[in-house]
mmCIF file of C-alpha atoms in Angstrom:
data_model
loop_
_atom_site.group_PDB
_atom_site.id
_atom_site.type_symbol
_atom_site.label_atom_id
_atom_site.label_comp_id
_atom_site.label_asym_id
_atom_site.label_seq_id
_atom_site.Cartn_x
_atom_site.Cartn_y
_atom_site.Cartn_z
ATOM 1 C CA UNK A 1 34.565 106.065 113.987
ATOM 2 C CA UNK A 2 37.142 108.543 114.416
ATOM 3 C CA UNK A 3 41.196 107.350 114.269
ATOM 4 C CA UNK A 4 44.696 108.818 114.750
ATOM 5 C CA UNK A 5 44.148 110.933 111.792
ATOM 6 C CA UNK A 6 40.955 112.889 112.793
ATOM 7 C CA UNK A 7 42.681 114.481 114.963
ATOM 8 C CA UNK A 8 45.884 117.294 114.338
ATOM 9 C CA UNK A 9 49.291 116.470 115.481
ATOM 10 C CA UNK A 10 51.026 117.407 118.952
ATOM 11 C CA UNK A 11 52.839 120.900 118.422
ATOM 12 C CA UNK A 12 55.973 121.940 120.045
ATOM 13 C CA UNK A 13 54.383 123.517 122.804
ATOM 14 C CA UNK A 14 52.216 120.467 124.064
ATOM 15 C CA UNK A 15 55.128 118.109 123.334
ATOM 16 C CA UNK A 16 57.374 121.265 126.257
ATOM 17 C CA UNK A 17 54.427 121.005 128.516
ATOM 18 C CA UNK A 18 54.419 117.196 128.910
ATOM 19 C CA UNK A 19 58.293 117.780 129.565
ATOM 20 C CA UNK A 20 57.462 120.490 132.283
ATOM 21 C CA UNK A 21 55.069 118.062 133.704
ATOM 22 C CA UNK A 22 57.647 115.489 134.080
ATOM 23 C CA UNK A 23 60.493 117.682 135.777
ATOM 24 C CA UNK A 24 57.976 118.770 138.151
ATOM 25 C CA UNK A 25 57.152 115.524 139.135
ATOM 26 C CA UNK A 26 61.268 114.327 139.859
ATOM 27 C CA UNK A 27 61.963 114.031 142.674
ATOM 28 C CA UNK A 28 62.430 116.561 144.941
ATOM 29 C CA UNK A 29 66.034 116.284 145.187
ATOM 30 C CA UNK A 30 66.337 116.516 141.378
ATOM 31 C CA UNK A 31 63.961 119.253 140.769
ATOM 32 C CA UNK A 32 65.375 121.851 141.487
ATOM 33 C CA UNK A 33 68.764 121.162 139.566
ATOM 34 C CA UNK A 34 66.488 119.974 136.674
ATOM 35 C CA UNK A 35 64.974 123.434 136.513
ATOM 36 C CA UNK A 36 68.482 124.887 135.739
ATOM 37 C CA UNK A 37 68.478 122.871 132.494
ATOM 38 C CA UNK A 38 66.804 124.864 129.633
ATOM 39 C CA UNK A 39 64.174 122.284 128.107
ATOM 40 C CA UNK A 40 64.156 123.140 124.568
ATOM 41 C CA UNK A 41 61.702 121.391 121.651
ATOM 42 C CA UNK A 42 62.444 121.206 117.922
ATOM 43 C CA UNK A 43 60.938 119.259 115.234
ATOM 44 C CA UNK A 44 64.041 117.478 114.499
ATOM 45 C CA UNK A 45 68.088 117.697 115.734
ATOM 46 C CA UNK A 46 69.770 120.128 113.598
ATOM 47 C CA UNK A 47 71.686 118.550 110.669
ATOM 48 C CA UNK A 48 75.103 119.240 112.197
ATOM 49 C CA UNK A 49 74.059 117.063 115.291
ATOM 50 C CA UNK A 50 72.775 114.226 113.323
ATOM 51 C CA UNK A 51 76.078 113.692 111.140
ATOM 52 C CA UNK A 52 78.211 114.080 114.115
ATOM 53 C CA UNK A 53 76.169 111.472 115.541
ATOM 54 C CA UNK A 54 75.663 109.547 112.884
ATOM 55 C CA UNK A 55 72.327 109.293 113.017
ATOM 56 C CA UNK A 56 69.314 109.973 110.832
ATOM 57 C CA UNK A 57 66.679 112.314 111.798
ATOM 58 C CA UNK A 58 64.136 110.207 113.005
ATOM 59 C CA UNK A 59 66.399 108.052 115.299
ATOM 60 C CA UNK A 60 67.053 110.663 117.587
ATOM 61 C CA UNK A 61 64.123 111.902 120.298
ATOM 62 C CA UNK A 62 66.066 113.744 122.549
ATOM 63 C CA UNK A 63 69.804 115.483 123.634
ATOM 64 C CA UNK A 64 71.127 116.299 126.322
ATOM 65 C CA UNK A 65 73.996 119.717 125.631
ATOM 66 C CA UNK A 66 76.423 120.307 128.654
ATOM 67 C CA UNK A 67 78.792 119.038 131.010
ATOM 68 C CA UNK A 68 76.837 116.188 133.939
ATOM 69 C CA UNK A 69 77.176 117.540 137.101
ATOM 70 C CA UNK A 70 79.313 114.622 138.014
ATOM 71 C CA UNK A 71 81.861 115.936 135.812
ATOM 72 C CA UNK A 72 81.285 119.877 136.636
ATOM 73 C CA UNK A 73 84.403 121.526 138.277
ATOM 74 C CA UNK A 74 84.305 125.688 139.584
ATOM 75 C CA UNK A 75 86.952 126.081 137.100
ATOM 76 C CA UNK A 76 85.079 125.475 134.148
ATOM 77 C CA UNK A 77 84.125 128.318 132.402
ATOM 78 C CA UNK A 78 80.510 128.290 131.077
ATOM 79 C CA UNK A 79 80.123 128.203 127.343
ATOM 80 C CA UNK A 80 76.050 128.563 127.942
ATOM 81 C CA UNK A 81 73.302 126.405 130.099
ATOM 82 C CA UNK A 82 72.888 122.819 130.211
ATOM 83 C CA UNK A 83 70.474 121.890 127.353
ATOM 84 C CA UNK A 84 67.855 119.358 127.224
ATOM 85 C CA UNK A 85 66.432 118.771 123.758
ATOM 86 C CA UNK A 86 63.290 117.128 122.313
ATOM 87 C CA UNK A 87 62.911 116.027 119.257
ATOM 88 C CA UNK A 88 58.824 116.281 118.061
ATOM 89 C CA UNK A 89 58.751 114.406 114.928
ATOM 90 C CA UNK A 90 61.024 111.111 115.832
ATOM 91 C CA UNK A 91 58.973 111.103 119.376
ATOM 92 C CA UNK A 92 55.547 111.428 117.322
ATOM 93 C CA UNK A 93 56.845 108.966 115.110
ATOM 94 C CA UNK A 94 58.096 106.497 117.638
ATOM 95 C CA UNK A 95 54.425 107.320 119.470
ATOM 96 C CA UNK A 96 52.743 106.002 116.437
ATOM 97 C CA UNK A 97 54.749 102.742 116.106
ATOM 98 C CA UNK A 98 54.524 101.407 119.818
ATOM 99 C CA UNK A 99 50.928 102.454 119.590
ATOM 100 C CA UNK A 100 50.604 101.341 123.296
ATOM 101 C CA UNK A 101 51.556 104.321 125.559
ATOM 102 C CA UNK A 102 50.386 107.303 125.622
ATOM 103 C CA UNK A 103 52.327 110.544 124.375
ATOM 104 C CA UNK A 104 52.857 111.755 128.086
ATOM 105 C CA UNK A 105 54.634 108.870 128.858
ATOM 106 C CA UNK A 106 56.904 108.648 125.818
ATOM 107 C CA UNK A 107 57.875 112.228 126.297
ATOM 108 C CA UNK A 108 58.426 111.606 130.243
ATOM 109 C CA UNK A 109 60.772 108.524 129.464
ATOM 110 C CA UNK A 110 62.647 110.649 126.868
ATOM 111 C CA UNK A 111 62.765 113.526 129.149
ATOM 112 C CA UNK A 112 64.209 111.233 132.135
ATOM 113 C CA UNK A 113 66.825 109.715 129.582
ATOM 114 C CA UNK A 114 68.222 112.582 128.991
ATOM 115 C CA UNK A 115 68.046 114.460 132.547
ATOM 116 C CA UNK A 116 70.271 110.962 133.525
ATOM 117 C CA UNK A 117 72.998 112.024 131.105
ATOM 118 C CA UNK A 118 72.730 115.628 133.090
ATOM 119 C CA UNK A 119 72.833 114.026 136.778
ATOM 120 C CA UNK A 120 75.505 111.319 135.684
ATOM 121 C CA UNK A 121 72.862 108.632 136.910
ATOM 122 C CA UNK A 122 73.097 104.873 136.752
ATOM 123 C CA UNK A 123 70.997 102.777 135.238
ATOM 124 C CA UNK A 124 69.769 101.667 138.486
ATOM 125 C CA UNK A 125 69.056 105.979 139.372
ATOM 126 C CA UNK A 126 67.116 105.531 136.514
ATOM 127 C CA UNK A 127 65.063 102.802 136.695
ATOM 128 C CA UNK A 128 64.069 104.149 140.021
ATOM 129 C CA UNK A 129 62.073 107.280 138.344
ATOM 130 C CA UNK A 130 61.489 105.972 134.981
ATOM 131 C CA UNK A 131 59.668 102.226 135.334
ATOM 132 C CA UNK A 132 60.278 101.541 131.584
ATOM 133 C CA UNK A 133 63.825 101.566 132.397
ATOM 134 C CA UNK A 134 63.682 98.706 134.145
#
């Protein structure tokens, strides 16, 4: 019988192309604005993020870096693109502890989490991609 273990963990890259997959699949008046965000994956948030935030590394599985576009004005000088981050090990982790959705999913619902802080949604915008929400 072959377990969890038999088999090697989800690298960066997969954990990105699950992301992708999700911005893809907003809808279509999203998409295109979501493609403007870089979609960046790192085992864990730097250490500078974490004690800002006060968290610890494996209690944060995803950032968003950047000014929502409800907020964006043409007078604000760019300091560098909107940022969506992933966080591999606290998403693997969290993975293995619900044990009852698959990684797509749990990288989708992170990924939609932190598009809404990009969009400015409501919890109500949200719920309407992102059925967990609910």
């Amino acid at each position: 019988m072959s377990g969890p273990l038999d088999h090697p963990a989800p690298t960066l890259d997969e954990i990105e192309e699950h992301a992708r997959q999700t911005v893809a699949h907003l809808p279509p008046a999203f998409r295109d604005a979501a493609s403007a965000v870089a979609l960046r994956v790192a085992d864990f948030a730097d250490e500078d993020t974490l004690r800002e935030m006060e968290m610890e590394p494996f209690d944060l599985t995803g950032l968003y870096e950047g000014i929502p576009l409800t907020e964006k004005s043409v007078f604000d000088q760019p300091q560098g693109p909107d940022v969506v981050w992933l966080f591999r090990r606290p998403i693997l982790d969290e993975w293995a502890e619900r044990g009852n959705v698959t990684l797509a999913e749990l990288v989708a619902h992170v990924t939609i989490h932190e598009f809404a802080h990009h969009f400015g949604w409501s919890d109500e915008d949200i719920a309407a991609i992102d059925e967990w929400w609910a």
